[in-house]
Coordinates of C-alpha atoms (C1' of nucleotides) in Angstrom, one line a residue:
Chain M
M993 CA 249.5 0.9 100.3
M994 CA 246.3 0.4 98.3
L995 CA 244.4 0.5 101.5
Y996 CA 245.2 4.1 102.2
R997 CA 243.0 5.7 99.6
P998 CA 239.7 3.9 100.5
F999 CA 240.5 4.5 104.2
E1000 CA 241.0 8.1 103.7
N1001 CA 237.9 8.5 101.6
R1002 CA 235.9 7.0 104.3
L1003 CA 237.5 9.0 107.0
N1004 CA 237.1 12.2 105.0
S1005 CA 233.4 11.5 104.4
L1006 CA 232.9 11.4 108.1
L1007 CA 235.0 14.5 108.7
T1008 CA 233.4 16.5 105.9
K1009 CA 230.2 16.7 107.9
H1010 CA 232.1 18.8 110.4
Q1011 CA 234.0 20.8 107.8
L1012 CA 237.3 19.1 108.7
Q1013 CA 239.9 17.1 106.7
R1014 CA 242.1 14.3 107.6
A1015 CA 245.2 16.4 108.1
Q1016 CA 243.3 18.7 110.5
W1017 CA 241.8 15.7 112.3
T1018 CA 245.1 14.1 113.0
I1019 CA 246.4 17.2 114.7
L1020 CA 243.3 17.4 116.8
Y1021 CA 243.8 13.8 117.7
Y1022 CA 247.4 14.4 118.6
L1023 CA 246.7 17.5 120.7
Y1024 CA 243.8 15.7 122.5
H1025 CA 245.9 12.6 123.3
F1026 CA 249.4 14.0 123.9
G1027 CA 248.7 17.5 125.0
P1028 CA 250.2 20.8 123.9
T1029 CA 253.1 20.7 121.5
T1030 CA 255.0 22.6 118.8
L1031 CA 254.6 22.7 115.1
V1032 CA 257.8 20.8 114.6
E1033 CA 256.6 18.0 116.8
I1034 CA 253.4 17.8 114.8
A1035 CA 255.3 17.7 111.6
A1036 CA 257.4 14.8 112.8
Y1037 CA 254.2 13.0 114.0
Q1038 CA 252.5 13.5 110.6
G1039 CA 255.6 12.8 108.6
V1040 CA 255.3 16.1 106.7
E1041 CA 257.2 19.4 106.3
K1042 CA 256.8 22.4 108.6
P1043 CA 255.1 24.7 106.1
T1044 CA 252.4 22.1 105.7
V1045 CA 251.8 22.1 109.4
T1046 CA 251.8 25.9 109.5
R1047 CA 248.9 25.9 107.2
T1048 CA 246.9 23.2 108.8
I1049 CA 247.4 24.7 112.2
N1050 CA 246.4 28.1 111.0
Q1051 CA 243.1 26.6 109.7
L1052 CA 242.4 25.0 113.0
E1053 CA 243.3 28.3 114.8
E1054 CA 240.7 30.1 112.7
Y1055 CA 238.1 27.5 113.6
G1056 CA 238.9 28.1 117.3
Y1057 CA 239.9 24.5 117.8
V1058 CA 243.5 25.2 118.8
E1059 CA 245.3 28.1 120.3
K1060 CA 248.9 29.2 121.0
I1061 CA 250.3 29.0 124.5
P1062 CA 253.5 30.6 125.9
S1063 CA 256.8 28.8 125.5
M1064 CA 260.2 29.5 127.1
D1065 CA 261.8 29.1 123.7
K1066 CA 260.9 32.3 121.7
R1067 CA 261.1 30.4 118.4
E1068 CA 258.4 28.0 119.3
K1069 CA 254.8 28.2 118.6
K1070 CA 253.3 25.9 121.2
M1071 CA 249.7 24.9 120.5
K1072 CA 247.0 23.5 122.6
I1073 CA 243.5 22.2 121.9
T1074 CA 240.7 24.5 123.1
N1075 CA 237.6 23.5 124.9
E1076 CA 235.8 24.0 121.6
G1077 CA 238.4 21.7 120.0
E1078 CA 237.8 19.1 122.6
R1079 CA 234.1 19.3 122.1
I1080 CA 234.3 18.8 118.4
Y1081 CA 236.9 16.1 118.8
K1082 CA 234.7 14.1 121.1
K1083 CA 231.7 14.6 118.8
I1084 CA 233.5 13.3 115.8
R1085 CA 235.2 10.6 117.7
I1086 CA 231.9 8.7 117.9
P1087 CA 231.3 7.9 114.2
I1088 CA 235.0 7.4 113.7
D1089 CA 235.2 4.8 116.5
Q1090 CA 232.2 3.1 114.9
F1091 CA 234.0 3.1 111.5
E1092 CA 237.1 1.7 113.1
M1093 CA 235.3 -1.0 114.8
E1094 CA 233.6 -2.0 111.5
I1095 CA 236.8 -2.3 109.6
L1096 CA 238.5 -4.1 112.5
E1097 CA 235.7 -6.6 112.8
G1098 CA 237.1 -10.2 112.7
I1099 CA 240.5 -9.1 113.9
T1100 CA 241.4 -10.0 117.5
P1101 CA 243.1 -7.5 119.8
E1102 CA 246.2 -9.7 119.7
E1103 CA 246.3 -9.4 116.0
Q1104 CA 245.9 -5.7 116.2
E1105 CA 248.7 -5.5 118.7
E1106 CA 250.9 -7.6 116.4
C1107 CA 250.2 -5.3 113.4
I1108 CA 251.0 -2.2 115.5
R1109 CA 254.2 -3.7 116.6
I1110 CA 255.2 -4.5 113.0
F1111 CA 254.3 -1.0 111.9
D1112 CA 256.4 0.5 114.6
S1113 CA 259.3 -1.6 113.4
I1114 CA 258.8 -0.5 109.8
K1115 CA 258.6 3.1 110.9
S1116 CA 261.9 2.9 112.7
N1117 CA 263.4 1.4 109.6
L1118 CA 262.2 4.2 107.4
Chain X
M75 CA 248.3 6.0 108.8
M76 CA 251.2 8.1 109.8
L77 CA 253.4 5.6 108.1
Y78 CA 251.9 6.4 104.8
R79 CA 253.6 9.8 104.2
P80 CA 257.2 8.8 105.0
F81 CA 256.8 5.7 103.0
E82 CA 255.5 7.6 100.0
N83 CA 258.2 10.2 100.3
R84 CA 260.8 7.5 100.2
L85 CA 259.2 5.7 97.4
N86 CA 258.8 8.9 95.4
S87 CA 262.4 9.9 95.9
L88 CA 263.4 6.6 94.2
L89 CA 260.9 7.1 91.5
T90 CA 261.7 10.7 90.7
K91 CA 265.1 9.6 89.4
H92 CA 263.1 8.0 86.6
Q93 CA 260.5 10.8 86.2
L94 CA 257.8 8.7 87.7
Q95 CA 255.4 9.1 90.6
R96 CA 253.8 6.6 92.9
A97 CA 250.5 6.6 91.1
Q98 CA 252.2 5.8 87.8
W99 CA 254.4 3.1 89.4
T100 CA 251.5 1.2 90.9
I101 CA 250.0 1.0 87.5
L102 CA 253.1 -0.3 86.0
Y103 CA 253.4 -2.8 88.9
Y104 CA 249.9 -4.0 88.3
L105 CA 250.2 -4.4 84.5
Y106 CA 253.6 -6.2 84.9
H107 CA 252.2 -8.6 87.5
F108 CA 248.7 -9.2 86.4
G109 CA 248.9 -8.5 82.7
P110 CA 246.6 -6.3 80.5
T111 CA 243.5 -4.8 82.1
T112 CA 241.0 -2.1 81.8
L113 CA 240.9 1.4 83.4
V114 CA 238.1 0.4 85.7
E115 CA 240.1 -2.5 87.0
I116 CA 243.0 -0.3 87.7
A117 CA 240.7 2.2 89.5
A118 CA 239.4 -0.6 91.7
Y119 CA 243.0 -1.8 92.4
Q120 CA 244.2 1.7 93.4
G121 CA 241.0 2.6 95.2
V122 CA 240.5 5.8 93.1
E123 CA 238.0 7.2 90.7
K124 CA 238.0 6.6 86.9
P125 CA 239.1 10.1 85.8
T126 CA 242.1 9.8 88.0
V127 CA 243.2 6.7 86.3
T128 CA 242.5 8.2 82.8
R129 CA 245.0 10.9 83.6
T130 CA 247.7 8.6 84.9
I131 CA 247.4 6.1 82.2
N132 CA 247.6 8.9 79.6
Q133 CA 250.8 10.0 81.2
L134 CA 252.3 6.5 81.0
E135 CA 251.0 6.2 77.4
E136 CA 253.0 9.3 76.5
Y137 CA 256.1 7.9 78.1
G138 CA 255.6 4.9 75.9
Y139 CA 255.3 2.5 78.9
V140 CA 251.8 1.3 78.2
E141 CA 249.7 0.9 75.2
K142 CA 246.1 0.1 74.2
I143 CA 245.2 -3.4 73.0
P144 CA 242.0 -4.5 71.3
S145 CA 239.1 -5.6 73.5
M146 CA 235.8 -7.3 72.6
D147 CA 233.9 -4.7 74.6
K148 CA 234.0 -1.5 72.5
R149 CA 233.6 0.6 75.6
E150 CA 236.8 -0.7 77.2
K151 CA 240.3 0.7 77.0
K152 CA 242.4 -2.4 77.7
M153 CA 246.0 -1.5 78.4
K154 CA 249.1 -3.5 78.5
I155 CA 252.7 -2.7 79.5
T156 CA 255.1 -2.2 76.6
N157 CA 258.6 -3.6 76.3
E158 CA 259.9 -0.2 77.2
G159 CA 257.6 -0.3 80.2
E160 CA 258.9 -3.6 81.3
R161 CA 262.4 -2.4 80.9
I162 CA 261.8 0.6 83.1
Y163 CA 259.9 -1.5 85.6
K164 CA 262.7 -3.9 86.0
K165 CA 265.2 -1.1 86.3
I166 CA 263.3 0.7 89.0
R167 CA 262.4 -2.6 90.8
I168 CA 265.9 -3.0 92.0
P169 CA 266.3 0.0 94.3
I170 CA 262.7 -0.4 95.4
D171 CA 263.3 -4.0 96.4
Q172 CA 266.3 -2.8 98.3
F173 CA 264.2 -0.2 100.0
E174 CA 261.5 -2.7 100.9
M175 CA 264.0 -5.1 102.4
E176 CA 265.4 -2.4 104.5
I177 CA 262.1 -1.4 106.0
L178 CA 261.1 -5.0 106.5
E179 CA 264.3 -5.8 108.4
G180 CA 263.6 -7.6 111.6
I181 CA 260.2 -8.8 110.4
T182 CA 259.9 -12.4 109.7
P183 CA 258.0 -13.8 106.6
E184 CA 255.4 -15.2 108.8
E185 CA 254.8 -11.8 110.4
Q186 CA 254.5 -10.3 106.9
E187 CA 252.0 -12.8 105.9
E188 CA 250.1 -12.1 109.1
C189 CA 250.0 -8.4 108.4
I190 CA 248.9 -9.0 104.8
R191 CA 246.1 -11.2 106.0
I192 CA 244.9 -8.6 108.4
F193 CA 245.0 -6.0 105.7
D194 CA 242.9 -8.1 103.4
S195 CA 240.4 -8.5 106.1
I196 CA 240.3 -4.7 106.7
K197 CA 240.0 -4.1 103.0
S198 CA 237.0 -6.3 102.7
N199 CA 235.4 -4.5 105.7
L200 CA 236.0 -1.1 104.1
Chain E
dT12 C1' 282.7 36.4 124.5
dT13 C1' 281.4 36.3 119.8
dA14 C1' 280.5 34.5 115.4
dA15 C1' 278.7 30.7 113.1
dA16 C1' 275.5 27.0 112.9
dA17 C1' 271.3 25.1 113.8
dT18 C1' 266.5 25.4 114.8
dA19 C1' 261.4 27.1 114.8
dG20 C1' 258.3 29.0 112.0
dT21 C1' 256.6 31.7 107.9
dT22 C1' 255.6 33.0 103.1
dA23 C1' 255.1 32.1 98.3
dT24 C1' 254.9 29.1 94.7
dC25 C1' 254.4 24.9 92.3
dA26 C1' 253.2 19.9 91.6
dA27 C1' 250.5 15.9 92.1
dT28 C1' 246.6 13.5 93.1
dG29 C1' 242.2 13.1 94.1
dG30 C1' 237.2 14.1 93.7
dT31 C1' 232.7 15.5 91.3
dA32 C1' 229.6 16.7 87.5
dA33 C1' 228.4 16.1 83.1
dC34 C1' 228.8 13.8 79.1
dT35 C1' 229.2 10.1 75.0
dA36 C1' 229.2 5.6 73.4
dA37 C1' 228.6 0.8 74.2
dT38 C1' 226.5 -3.1 76.6
dA39 C1' 223.2 -5.3 79.6
dT40 C1' 218.7 -5.7 81.3
dA41 C1' 213.8 -5.4 81.6
Chain H
dT211 C1' 212.7 -2.1 72.0
dA212 C1' 213.5 1.1 75.6
dT213 C1' 215.8 1.8 79.7
dA214 C1' 219.4 1.2 82.8
dT215 C1' 224.1 0.4 83.5
dT216 C1' 228.9 0.6 82.4
dA217 C1' 233.5 2.3 80.5
dG218 C1' 235.9 6.1 79.6
dT219 C1' 236.6 11.3 78.9
dT220 C1' 236.7 16.2 79.9
dA221 C1' 236.7 20.1 82.8
dC222 C1' 237.2 22.1 86.9
dC223 C1' 238.1 22.5 91.8
dA224 C1' 240.1 21.2 96.5
dT225 C1' 243.6 19.7 99.4
dT226 C1' 247.9 18.3 100.6
dG227 C1' 252.5 18.0 100.1
dA228 C1' 257.1 19.9 98.8
dT229 C1' 260.8 23.3 98.0
dA230 C1' 263.2 27.7 98.4
dA231 C1' 264.1 31.6 100.8
dC232 C1' 263.6 34.1 104.6
dT233 C1' 263.5 36.1 109.8
dA234 C1' 264.1 35.4 114.5
dT235 C1' 265.9 32.7 118.3
dT236 C1' 268.8 29.4 120.4
dT237 C1' 272.8 26.5 120.4
dT238 C1' 277.4 25.4 119.4
dA239 C1' 282.1 26.2 118.3
dA240 C1' 286.0 29.0 118.2

DNA sequence: TTAAAATAGTTATCAATGGTAACTAATATA
DNA sequence: TATATTAGTTACCATTGATAACTATTTTAA
């Protein structure tokens, strides 16, 4: 809980160098790792409401980091990461990986796995 | 990370019934458990900047949940929780405890301890 | 088959928190 | 004693998050 704020500050200080914010970053992360998806999926992933995602996606679209692709369901707005988006993702990934390694220093992979497992359990209870 | 938003939403939905927000709640929690303290201490605890705490404390002061007490250091604004503050804290504590038990279902006390330990490690690395 | 319900996304608006810069007053340090 | 640091304040700005209301499309129920 109290860990969130310092973590986000540090993360945002890394992202600011590329004119990005955490909300935008997590969408790039998602699209890079899981592939094209809809806004409602992103909202579920981020745990926020649809209008919030609309705005953030629009920002990323303006930057040219994401684009819309066709979908069979005419209601959907299916988004994919662009080549430019992948480029910026990989670029930012480097200092962020560094940051993550720093904060995880002294914690074994087993411990990390354990924590992730506990978090998944909490998430399903939420 | 993605757990934060749903958690905060749930927490805030419980707090809203008493016209409180998460930031205010964590200050009440701190004062209740750790006793009177200064604004700079609270800022450290919450991982935020001083002006943010100033505002939140002022809100709580208006509600009558906290009050200023004398301090040797004339710069300091040492705050304590009032009786009213304790009353509201105990009242809200009940549904929040319930909520926490729900999300922690299936997780043993040992696992919880483990996670807290890992978090402390991460915090010191931040 | 058709109407009602549900879903995806949008727009507009508001609330809350968080940050920074600049400042004053008090305390600590050189 | 002068300078540096600290505690707190004020003002302002940015971002994210939510809700309400809505349109268009798809799904479901009658």
